[in-house]
Coordinates of C-alpha atoms in Angstrom, one line a residue:
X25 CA 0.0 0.0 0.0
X26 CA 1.2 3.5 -1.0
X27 CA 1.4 6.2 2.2
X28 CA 2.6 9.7 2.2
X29 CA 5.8 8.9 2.2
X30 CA 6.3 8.0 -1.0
X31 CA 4.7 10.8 -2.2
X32 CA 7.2 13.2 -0.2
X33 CA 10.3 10.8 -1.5
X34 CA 8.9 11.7 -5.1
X35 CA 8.3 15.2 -4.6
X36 CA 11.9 15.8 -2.8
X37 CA 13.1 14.1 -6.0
X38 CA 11.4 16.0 -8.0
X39 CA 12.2 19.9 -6.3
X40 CA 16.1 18.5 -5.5
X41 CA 18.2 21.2 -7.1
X42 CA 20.3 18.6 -9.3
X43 CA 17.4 17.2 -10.8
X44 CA 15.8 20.1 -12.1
X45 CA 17.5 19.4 -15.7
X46 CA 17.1 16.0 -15.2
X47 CA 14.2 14.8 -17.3
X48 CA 14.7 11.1 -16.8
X49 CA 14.4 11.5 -13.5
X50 CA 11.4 13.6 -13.7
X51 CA 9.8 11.2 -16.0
X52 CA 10.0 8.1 -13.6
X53 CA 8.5 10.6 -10.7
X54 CA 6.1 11.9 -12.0
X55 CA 4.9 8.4 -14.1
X56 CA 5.2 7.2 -10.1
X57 CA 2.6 9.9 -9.0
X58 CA 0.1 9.0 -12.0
X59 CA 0.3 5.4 -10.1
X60 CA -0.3 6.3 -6.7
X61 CA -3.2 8.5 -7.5
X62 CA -4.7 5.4 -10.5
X63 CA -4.1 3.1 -7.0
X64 CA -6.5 5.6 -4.8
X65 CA -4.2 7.4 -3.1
X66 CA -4.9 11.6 -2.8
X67 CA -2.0 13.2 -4.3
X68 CA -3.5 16.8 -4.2
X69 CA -0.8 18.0 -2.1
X70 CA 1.5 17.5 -5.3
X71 CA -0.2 19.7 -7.7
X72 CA 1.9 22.9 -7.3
X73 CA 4.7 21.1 -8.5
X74 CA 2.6 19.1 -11.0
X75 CA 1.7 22.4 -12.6
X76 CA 5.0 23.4 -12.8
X77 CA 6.3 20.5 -15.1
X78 CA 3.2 21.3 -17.3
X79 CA 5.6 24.1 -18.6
X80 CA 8.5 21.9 -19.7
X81 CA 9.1 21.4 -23.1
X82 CA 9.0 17.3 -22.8
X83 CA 5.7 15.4 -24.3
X84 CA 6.0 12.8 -22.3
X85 CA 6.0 14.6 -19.0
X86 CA 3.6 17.3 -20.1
X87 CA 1.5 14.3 -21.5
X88 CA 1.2 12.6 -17.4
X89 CA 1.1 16.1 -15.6
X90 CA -1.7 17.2 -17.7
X91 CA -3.7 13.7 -17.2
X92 CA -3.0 14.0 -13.1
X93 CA -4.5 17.9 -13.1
X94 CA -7.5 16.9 -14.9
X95 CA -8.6 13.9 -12.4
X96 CA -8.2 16.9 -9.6
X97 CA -9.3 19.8 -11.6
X98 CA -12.8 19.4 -10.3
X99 CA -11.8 20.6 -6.7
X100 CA -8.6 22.5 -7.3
X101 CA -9.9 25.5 -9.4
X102 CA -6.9 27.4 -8.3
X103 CA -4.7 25.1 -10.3
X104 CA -6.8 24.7 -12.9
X105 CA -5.8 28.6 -13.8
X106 CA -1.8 27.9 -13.1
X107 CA -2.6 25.0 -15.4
X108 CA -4.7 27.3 -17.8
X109 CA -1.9 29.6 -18.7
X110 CA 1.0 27.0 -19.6
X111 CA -2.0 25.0 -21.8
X112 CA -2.7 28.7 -23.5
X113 CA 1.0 28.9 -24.6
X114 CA 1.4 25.3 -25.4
X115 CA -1.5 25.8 -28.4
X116 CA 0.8 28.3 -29.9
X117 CA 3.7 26.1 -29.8
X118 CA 5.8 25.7 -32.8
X119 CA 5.6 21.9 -32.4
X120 CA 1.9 20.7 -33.7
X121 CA 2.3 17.6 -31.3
X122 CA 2.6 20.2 -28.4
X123 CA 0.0 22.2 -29.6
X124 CA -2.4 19.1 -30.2
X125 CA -1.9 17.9 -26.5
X126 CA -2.5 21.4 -25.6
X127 CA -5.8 21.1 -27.0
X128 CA -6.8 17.7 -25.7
X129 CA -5.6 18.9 -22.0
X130 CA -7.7 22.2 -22.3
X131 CA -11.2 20.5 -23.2
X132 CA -10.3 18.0 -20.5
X133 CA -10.6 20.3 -17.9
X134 CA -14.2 20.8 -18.0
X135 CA -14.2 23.9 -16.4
X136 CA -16.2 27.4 -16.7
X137 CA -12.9 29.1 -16.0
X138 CA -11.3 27.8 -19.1
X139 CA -14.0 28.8 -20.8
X140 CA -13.2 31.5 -23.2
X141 CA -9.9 30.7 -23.8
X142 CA -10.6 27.3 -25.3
X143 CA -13.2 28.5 -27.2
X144 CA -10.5 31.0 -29.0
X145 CA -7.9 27.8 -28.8
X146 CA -10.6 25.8 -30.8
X147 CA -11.1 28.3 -33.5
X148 CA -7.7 28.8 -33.9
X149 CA -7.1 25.2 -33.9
X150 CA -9.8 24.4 -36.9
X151 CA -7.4 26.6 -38.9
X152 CA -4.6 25.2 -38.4
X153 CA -1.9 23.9 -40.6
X154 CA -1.3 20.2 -39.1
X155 CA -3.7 17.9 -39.5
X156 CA -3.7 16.2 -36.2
X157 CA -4.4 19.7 -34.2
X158 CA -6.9 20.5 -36.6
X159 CA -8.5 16.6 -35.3
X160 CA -7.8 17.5 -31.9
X161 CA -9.5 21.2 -32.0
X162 CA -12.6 19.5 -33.4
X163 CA -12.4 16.9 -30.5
X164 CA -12.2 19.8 -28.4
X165 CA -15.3 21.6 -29.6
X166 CA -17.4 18.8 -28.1
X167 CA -15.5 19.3 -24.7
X168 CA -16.4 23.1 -25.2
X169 CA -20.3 22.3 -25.7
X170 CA -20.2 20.3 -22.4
X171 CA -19.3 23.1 -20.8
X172 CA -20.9 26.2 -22.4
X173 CA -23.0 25.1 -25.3
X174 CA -23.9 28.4 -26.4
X175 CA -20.3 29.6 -27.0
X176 CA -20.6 26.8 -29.4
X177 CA -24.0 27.1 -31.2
X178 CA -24.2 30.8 -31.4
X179 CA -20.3 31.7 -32.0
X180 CA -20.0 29.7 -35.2
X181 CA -18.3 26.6 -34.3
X182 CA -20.4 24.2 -35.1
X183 CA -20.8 26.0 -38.6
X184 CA -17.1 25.8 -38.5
X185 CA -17.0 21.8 -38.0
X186 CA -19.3 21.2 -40.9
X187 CA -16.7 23.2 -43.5
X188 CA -14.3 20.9 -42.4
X189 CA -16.0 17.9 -43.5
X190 CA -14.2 18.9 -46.8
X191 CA -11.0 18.5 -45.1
X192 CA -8.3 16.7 -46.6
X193 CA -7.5 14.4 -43.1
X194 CA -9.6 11.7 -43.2
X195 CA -9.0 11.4 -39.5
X196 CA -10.1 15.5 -39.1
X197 CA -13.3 14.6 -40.9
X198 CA -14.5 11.7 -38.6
X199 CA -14.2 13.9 -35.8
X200 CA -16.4 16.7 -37.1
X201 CA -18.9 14.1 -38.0
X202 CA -18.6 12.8 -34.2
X203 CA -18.3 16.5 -32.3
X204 CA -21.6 17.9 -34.7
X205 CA -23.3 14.6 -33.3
X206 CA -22.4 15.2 -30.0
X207 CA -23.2 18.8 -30.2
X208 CA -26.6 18.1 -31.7
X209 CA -27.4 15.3 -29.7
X210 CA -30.8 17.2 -28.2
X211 CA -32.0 17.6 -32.0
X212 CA -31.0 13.9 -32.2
X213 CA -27.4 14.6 -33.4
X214 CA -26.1 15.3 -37.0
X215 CA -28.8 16.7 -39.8
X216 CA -27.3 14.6 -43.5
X217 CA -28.6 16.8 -45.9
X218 CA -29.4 15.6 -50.0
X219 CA -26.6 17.9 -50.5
X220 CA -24.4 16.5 -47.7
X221 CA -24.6 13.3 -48.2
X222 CA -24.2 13.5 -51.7
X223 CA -21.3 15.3 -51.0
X224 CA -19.8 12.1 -48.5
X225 CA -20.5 9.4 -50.7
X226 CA -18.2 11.4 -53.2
X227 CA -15.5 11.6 -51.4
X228 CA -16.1 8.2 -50.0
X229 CA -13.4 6.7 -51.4
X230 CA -10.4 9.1 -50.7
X231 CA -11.5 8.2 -47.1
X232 CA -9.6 5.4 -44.7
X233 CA -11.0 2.6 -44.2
X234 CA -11.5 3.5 -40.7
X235 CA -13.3 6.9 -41.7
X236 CA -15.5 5.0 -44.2
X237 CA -17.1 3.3 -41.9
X238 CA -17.9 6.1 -39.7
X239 CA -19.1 7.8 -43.1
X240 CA -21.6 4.8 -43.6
X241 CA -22.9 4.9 -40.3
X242 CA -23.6 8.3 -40.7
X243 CA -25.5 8.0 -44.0
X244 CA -28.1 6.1 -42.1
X245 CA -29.4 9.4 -40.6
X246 CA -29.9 10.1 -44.7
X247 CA -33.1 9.1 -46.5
X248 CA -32.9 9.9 -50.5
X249 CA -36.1 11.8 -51.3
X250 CA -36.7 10.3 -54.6
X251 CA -35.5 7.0 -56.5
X252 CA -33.2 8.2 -58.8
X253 CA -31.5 9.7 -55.6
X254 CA -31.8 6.1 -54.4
X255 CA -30.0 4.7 -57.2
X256 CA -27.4 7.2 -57.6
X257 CA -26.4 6.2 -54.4
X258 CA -25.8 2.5 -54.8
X259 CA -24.5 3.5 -57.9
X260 CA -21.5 5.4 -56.3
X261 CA -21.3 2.8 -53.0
X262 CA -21.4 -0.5 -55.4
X263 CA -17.7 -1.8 -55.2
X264 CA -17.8 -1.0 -51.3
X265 CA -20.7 -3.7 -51.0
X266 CA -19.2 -5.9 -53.4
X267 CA -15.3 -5.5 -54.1
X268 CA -14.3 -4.0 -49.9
X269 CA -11.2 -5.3 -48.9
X270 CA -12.8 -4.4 -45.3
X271 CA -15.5 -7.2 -43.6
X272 CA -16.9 -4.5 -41.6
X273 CA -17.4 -2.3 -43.8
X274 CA -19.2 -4.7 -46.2
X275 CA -21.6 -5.0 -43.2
X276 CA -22.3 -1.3 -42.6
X277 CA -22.5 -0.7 -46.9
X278 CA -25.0 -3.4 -46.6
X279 CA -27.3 -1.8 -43.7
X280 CA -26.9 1.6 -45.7
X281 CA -28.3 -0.1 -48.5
X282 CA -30.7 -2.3 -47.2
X283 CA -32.1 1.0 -45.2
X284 CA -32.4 3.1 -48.8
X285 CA -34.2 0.2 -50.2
X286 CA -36.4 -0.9 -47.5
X287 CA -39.5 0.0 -50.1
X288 CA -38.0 -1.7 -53.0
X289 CA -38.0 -5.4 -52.5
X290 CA -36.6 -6.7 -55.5
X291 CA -33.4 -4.7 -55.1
X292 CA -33.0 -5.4 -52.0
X293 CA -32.6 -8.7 -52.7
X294 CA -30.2 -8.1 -54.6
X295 CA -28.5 -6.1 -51.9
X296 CA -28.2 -9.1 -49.7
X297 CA -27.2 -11.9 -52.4
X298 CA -24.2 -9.6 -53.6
X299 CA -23.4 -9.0 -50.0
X300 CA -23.1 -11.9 -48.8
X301 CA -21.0 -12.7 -51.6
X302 CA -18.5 -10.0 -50.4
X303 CA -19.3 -12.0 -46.4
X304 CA -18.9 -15.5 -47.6
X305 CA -15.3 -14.1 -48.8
X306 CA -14.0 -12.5 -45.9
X307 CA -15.1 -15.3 -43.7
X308 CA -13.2 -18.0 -45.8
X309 CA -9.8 -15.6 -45.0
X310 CA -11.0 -14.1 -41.5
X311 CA -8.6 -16.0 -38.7
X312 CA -10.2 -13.7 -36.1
X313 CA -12.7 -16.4 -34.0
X314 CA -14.0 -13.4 -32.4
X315 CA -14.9 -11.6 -35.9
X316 CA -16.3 -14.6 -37.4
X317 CA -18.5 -15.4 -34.3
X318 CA -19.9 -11.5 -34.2
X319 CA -20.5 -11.4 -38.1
X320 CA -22.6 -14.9 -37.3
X321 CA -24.2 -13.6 -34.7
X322 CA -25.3 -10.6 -36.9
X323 CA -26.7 -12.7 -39.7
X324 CA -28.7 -14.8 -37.1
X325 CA -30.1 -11.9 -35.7
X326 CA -30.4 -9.3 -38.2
X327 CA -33.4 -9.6 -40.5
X328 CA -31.0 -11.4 -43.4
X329 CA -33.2 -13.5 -45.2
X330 CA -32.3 -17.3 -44.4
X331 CA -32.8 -17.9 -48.0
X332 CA -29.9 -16.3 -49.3
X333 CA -27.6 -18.7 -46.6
X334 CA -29.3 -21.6 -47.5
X335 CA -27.3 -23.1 -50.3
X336 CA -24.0 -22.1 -48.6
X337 CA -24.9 -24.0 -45.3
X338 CA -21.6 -25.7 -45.2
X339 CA -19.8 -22.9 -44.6
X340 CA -21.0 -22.4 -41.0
X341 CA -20.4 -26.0 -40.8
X342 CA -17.6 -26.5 -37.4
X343 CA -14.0 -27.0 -37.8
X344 CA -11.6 -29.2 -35.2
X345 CA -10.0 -26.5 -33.8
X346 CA -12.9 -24.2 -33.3
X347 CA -13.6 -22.5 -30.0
X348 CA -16.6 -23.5 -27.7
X349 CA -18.5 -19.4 -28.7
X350 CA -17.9 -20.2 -32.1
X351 CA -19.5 -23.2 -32.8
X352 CA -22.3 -21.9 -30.3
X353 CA -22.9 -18.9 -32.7
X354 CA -22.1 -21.4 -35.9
X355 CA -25.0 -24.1 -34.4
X356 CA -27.6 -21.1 -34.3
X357 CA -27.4 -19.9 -37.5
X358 CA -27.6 -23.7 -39.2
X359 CA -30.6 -24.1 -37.2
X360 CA -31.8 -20.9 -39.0
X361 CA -31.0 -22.5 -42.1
X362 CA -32.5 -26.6 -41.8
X363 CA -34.2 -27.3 -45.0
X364 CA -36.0 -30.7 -45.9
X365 CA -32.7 -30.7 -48.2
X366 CA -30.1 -30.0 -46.5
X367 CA -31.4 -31.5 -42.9
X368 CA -30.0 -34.6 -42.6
X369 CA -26.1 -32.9 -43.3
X370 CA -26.7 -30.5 -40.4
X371 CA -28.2 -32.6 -38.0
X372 CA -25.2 -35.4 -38.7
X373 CA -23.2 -32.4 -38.2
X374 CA -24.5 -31.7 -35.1
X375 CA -24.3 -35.3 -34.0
X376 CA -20.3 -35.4 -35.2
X377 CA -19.7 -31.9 -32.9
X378 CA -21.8 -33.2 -29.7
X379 CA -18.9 -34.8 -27.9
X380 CA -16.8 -31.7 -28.5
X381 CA -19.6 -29.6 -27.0
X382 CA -20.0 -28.7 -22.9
X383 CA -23.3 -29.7 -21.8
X384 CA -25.4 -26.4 -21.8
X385 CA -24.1 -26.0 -25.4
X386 CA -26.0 -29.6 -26.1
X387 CA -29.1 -28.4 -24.2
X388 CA -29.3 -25.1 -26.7
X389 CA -28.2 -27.1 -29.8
X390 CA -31.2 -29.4 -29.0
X391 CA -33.6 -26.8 -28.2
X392 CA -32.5 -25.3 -31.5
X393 CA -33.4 -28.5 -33.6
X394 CA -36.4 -29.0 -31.7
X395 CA -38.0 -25.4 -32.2
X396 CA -36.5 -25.3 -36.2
X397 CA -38.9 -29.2 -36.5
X398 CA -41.8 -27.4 -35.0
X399 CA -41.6 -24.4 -37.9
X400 CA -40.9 -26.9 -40.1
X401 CA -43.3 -30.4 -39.8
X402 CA -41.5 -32.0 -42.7
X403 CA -38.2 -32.3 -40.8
X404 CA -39.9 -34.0 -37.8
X405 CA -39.0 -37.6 -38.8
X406 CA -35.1 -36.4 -39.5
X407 CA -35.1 -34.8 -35.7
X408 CA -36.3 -38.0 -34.8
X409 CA -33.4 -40.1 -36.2
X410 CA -31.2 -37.0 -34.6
X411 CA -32.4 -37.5 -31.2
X412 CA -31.8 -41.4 -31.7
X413 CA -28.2 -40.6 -32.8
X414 CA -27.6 -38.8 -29.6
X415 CA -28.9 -41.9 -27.5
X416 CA -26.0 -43.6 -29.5
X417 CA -23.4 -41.2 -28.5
X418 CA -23.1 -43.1 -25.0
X419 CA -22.6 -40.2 -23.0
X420 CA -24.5 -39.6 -19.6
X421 CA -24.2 -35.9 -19.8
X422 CA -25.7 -35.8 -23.5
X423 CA -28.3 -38.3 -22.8
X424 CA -30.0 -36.2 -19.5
X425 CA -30.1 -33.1 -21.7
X426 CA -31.7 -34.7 -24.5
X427 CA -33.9 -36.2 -21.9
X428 CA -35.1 -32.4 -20.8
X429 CA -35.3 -31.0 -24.0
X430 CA -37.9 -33.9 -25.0
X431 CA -40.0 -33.8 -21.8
X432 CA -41.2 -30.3 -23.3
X433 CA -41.2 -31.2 -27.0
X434 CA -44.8 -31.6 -29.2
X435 CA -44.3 -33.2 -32.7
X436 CA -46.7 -32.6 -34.9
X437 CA -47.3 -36.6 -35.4
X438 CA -47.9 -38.3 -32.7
X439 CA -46.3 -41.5 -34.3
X440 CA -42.8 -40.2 -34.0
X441 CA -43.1 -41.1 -30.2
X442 CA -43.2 -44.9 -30.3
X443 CA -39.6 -44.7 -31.6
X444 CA -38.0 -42.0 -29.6
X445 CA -39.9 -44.4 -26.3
X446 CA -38.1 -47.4 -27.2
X447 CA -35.2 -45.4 -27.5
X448 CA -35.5 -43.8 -24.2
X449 CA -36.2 -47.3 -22.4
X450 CA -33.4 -48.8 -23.8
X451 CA -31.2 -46.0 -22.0
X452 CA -33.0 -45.2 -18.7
X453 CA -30.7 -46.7 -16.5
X454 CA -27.7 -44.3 -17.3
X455 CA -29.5 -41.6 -16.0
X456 CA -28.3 -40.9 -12.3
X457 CA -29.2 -37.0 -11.7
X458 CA -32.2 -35.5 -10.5
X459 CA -32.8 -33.6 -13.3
X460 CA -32.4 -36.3 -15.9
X461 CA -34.7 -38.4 -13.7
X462 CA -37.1 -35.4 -13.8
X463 CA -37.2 -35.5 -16.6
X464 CA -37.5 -39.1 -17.2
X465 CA -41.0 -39.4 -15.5
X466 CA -42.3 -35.9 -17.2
X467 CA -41.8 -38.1 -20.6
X468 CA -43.1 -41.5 -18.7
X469 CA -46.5 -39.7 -17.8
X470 CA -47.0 -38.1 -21.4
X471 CA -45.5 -41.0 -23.3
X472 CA -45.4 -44.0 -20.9
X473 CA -48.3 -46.4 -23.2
X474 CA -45.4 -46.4 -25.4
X475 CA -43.1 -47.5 -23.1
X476 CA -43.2 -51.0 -22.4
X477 CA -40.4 -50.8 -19.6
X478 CA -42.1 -48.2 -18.1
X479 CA -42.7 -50.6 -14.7
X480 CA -39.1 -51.7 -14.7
X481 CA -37.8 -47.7 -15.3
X482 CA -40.4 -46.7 -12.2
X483 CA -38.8 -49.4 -10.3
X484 CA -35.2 -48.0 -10.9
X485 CA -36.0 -44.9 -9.5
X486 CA -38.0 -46.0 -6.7
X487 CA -34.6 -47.9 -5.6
X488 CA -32.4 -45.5 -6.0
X489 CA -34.7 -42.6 -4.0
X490 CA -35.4 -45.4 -0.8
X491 CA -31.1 -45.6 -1.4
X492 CA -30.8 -42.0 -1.3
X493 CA -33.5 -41.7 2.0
X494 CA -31.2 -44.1 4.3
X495 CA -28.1 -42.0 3.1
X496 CA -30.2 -38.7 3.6
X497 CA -33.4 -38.4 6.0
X498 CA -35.3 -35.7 3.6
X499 CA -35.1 -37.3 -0.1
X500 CA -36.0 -34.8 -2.8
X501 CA -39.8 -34.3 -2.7
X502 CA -39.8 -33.1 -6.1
X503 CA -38.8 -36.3 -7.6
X504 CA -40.8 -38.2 -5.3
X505 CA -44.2 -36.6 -6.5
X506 CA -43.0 -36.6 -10.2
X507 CA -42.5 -40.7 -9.2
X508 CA -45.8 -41.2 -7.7
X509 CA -47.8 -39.0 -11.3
X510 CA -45.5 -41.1 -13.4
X511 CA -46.8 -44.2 -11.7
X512 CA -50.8 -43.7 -11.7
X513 CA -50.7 -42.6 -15.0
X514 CA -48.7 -46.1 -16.0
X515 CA -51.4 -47.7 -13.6
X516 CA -53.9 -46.7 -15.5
X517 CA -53.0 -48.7 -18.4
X518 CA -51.0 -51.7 -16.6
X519 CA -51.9 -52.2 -13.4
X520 CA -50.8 -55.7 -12.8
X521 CA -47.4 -54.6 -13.2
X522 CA -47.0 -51.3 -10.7
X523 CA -49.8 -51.5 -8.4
X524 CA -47.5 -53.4 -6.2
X525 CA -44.8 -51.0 -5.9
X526 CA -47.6 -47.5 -6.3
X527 CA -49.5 -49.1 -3.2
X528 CA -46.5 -48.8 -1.2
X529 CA -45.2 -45.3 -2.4
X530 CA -48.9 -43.8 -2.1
X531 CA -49.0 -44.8 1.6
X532 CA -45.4 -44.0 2.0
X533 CA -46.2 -40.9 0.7
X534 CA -50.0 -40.3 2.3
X535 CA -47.8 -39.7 5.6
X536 CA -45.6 -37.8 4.4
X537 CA -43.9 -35.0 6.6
X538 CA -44.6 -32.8 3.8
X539 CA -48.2 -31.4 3.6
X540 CA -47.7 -30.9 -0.1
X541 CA -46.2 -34.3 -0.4
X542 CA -50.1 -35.2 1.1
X543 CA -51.7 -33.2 -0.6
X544 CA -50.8 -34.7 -3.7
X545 CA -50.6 -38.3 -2.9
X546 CA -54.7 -37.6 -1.8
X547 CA -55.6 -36.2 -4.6
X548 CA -53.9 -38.8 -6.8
X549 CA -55.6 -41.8 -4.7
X550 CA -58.8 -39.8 -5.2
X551 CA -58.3 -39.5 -9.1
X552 CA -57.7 -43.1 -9.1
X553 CA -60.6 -44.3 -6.9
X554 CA -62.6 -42.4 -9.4
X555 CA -61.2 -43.9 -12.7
X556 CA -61.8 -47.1 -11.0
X557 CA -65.6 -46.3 -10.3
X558 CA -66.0 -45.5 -14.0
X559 CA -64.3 -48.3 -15.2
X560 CA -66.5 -50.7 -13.1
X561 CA -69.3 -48.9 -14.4
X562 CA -68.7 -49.4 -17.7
X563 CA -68.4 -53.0 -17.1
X564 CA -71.6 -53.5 -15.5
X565 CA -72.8 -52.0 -18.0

């Protein structure tokens, strides 16, 4: 932990005679100081000689001193002049880089005191000769309007900032474009004229990549007023949608254009087949797993049509070496994209990745499948044969999160279930957590006719909870309810078989500790005294 201490050992370092002249030294002091006040510690009582290194001629130290008095400048105001009246000269200085840092430092403050003399530091900085003070100043004006928004709106810098979208920096012209946004942000930022944004997509191309982006994102405040205006505008921004040597901004030419066309349907079609050209491109070259995962995500859920991915499925198909968020992202857009033709290659797919997956991955992938075969009916019998694969796989893990996925899944035809039950029976007794077993009996009461294990599966689980109530007094109450539904449902249509062991677990459960436990285990033995009444009934009859 720092202490005063060190902060007096720096500052005697730093006033010592002999070190005066002594910039390395002053450099590794002051850099020390930043620390100690980034760590928490109050180093307020350093400031007077803070303000004093402002004046030396060295970036780096004029570069730390300025960051230190603008975290204090809040509650020091008296420093915040001393400070004022070195920053004044330094946006003079012959050296731009001096000048630009100047700048920067000035708006930082954020002070009415420093009001007027930024405001003539700004102007003077639009007109300047180097590029990256010009960048700075315009910055700047946005610190300005924080402060005193009429010195900007009513003195003419704002009109200032929009001349300079002609600038030659590409760099000075995505700054205006950001300060008039900021400035405007009441009137819901930056007004793109017909004229203006005629004007940007012009000189789109002497732009940075960088800059063209911010360019396009600012077009989407514009809205053509007629079609020809429309067209003239994809016109000009074609080879950026289909020839960019930038993935991102392929993406933003693409929402530019699908927002100009969003009442012409046939073209913007056309928009999103030749864009995703230009995607399909960059994705086959793109080693970024991050990118590649975010431009997925986008596509899945953006409003690009699923029919324009279709036929290019495969390349969203998983690689060995791919991370666990990528094939996540890579597993929701094929779900997207199941087709009656291409079903049976995604879901084998799937199957071939399931291993490589964690568990909750497995339960989403599932879902996925089982929510894309209820949009689609014609795919049922393939997410049948899918689910079957999984039972194949041999893994616990896989096999309970199949298990709850199904307990809440309705097919279409009922006919699927008969071979999904046999399935399930044929596995039951790899399933050891509560959950899976949860899940179990939720399918053995919906599904259990088809079942014809389901005595021997009840059985199991009856075991293993009396096991698990002599290692525990207070077995889980959940499951044993869930047991006891699963077990008058089965009775209802093979009795011979389970009466023997739901006579047991009904009184077992009739006097219960729990009065919900009770509760239920009454109204269960009423239901089935009633369905018995009926039955006999009908008999008579």
């Amino acid at each position: 932990m720092a202490d005063s201490q060190d902060l007096t050992s720096l500052l005697n370092k730093l006033n010592a005679p002999e070190n005066q002249k002594n910039l390395q030294v002053i450099r590794v002091c002051i850099y020390e100081i930043l620390s100690l006040q980034t760590s928490g510690f109050d180093v307020t009582s350093a400031l007077p000689t803070i303000v004093k290194l402002l004046a030396l001629s060295d970036v780096f130290i004029k570069r730390v001193a300025g960051e230190i008095i603008t975290i204090l400048a809040q509650n020091n105001p008296e420093m915040v002049l001393l400070a004022t009246n070195t920053l004044v000269q330094d946006c003079k200085d012959v050296n731009p880089v001096v000048r630009s840092l100047g700048l920067r430092l000035l708006g930082s403050l954020q002070s009415n005191l420093v009001v007027e003399m930024l405001n003539a530091a700004v102007i003077q900085g639009l007109d300047d000769n180097s590029q990256h003070v010009r960048r700075c100043a315009a910055l700047a004006s946005a610190h300005l309007h924080r402060v005193s928004p009429t010195m900007v709106t009513e003195g003419g810098i704002w009109d200032s900032l929009y001349g300079h979208l002609n600038d030659s920096d590409s760099s000075t012209v995505a700054s205006c474009l950001c300060a008039l946004e900021e400035i405007f942000t009441g009137e819901k930022g930056i007004v793109i004229s017909n004229k203006l944004g005629l004007y940007l997509i012009n000189s789109f191309f002497s732009h940075t990549p960088t800059v063209q982006r911010f360019i396009l994102q600012f077009l989407l405040k514009h809205s053509p007023r007629t079609k020809s205006l429309v067209f003239d505008q994809l016109n000009l921004l074609d080879d950026c949608l289909s020839k960019s040597h930038s993935l991102t901004n392929a993406l933003c030419t693409m929402e530019l254009f699908s927002h100009v066309t969003s009442d012409l349907p046939k073209v913007l079609t056309k928009v999103y087949i030749t864009s995703w050209e230009c995607i399909k491109m960059h994705l086959a070259r793109e080693r970024d797993e991050e990118m590649v995962a975010a431009v997925i995500d986008y596509l899945s859920r953006t409003n690009f049509p699923s029919s324009v991915l279709e036929q290019d499925y495969s390349k969203f198909c998983c690689r060995e070496d791919d991370a666990q968020f990528l094939m996540k992202q890579k597993i929701k857009i094929l779900c997207k994209l199941i087709t009656v033709d291409n079903a049976d290659s995604i879901l084998n797919e799937f199957v071939l990745i399931a291993r490589r997956l964690d568990l909750e991955t497995v339960k989403e992938m599932v879902w996925s499948v089982a929510a894309a075969s209820s949009l689609k009916p014609e795919i049922n019998s393939l997410c049948v044969d899918f689910v079957k694969k999984l039972f194949q796989i041999g893994v616990v893990g896989i096999t309970e999160c199949v298990l709850e996925v199904l307990s809440s899944v309705t097919f279409s035809d009922e006919s699927h279930w008969p071979q999904l039950a046999e399935v399930i029976q044929n596995n039951f007794s790899e399933i050891e957590s509560t959950n899976g077993q949860l899940s179990l009996l939720q399918l053995i009461k919906s599904y259990g006719e088809y079942m014809d294990n389901a005595p021997k599966i009840l059985e199991h689980i009856l075991d293993q909870l009396n096991e698990e109530k002599s290692e525990s007094p207070k077995p889980n109450k959940v499951l044993k309810i869930c047991l006891l539904e699963a077990m008058v449902k089965v009775c209802l249509y093979n009795p011979a078989k389970i009466q023997p062991l739901l006579g047991n677990l009904m009184e077992e459960c009739i006097s219960d500790e729990s009065r919900n436990v009770r509760d239920q285990a009454m109204f269960l033995y009423g239901y089935l005294l009633s369905k018995a009444r009926v039955k006999n009934s009908t008999l008579i009859c």
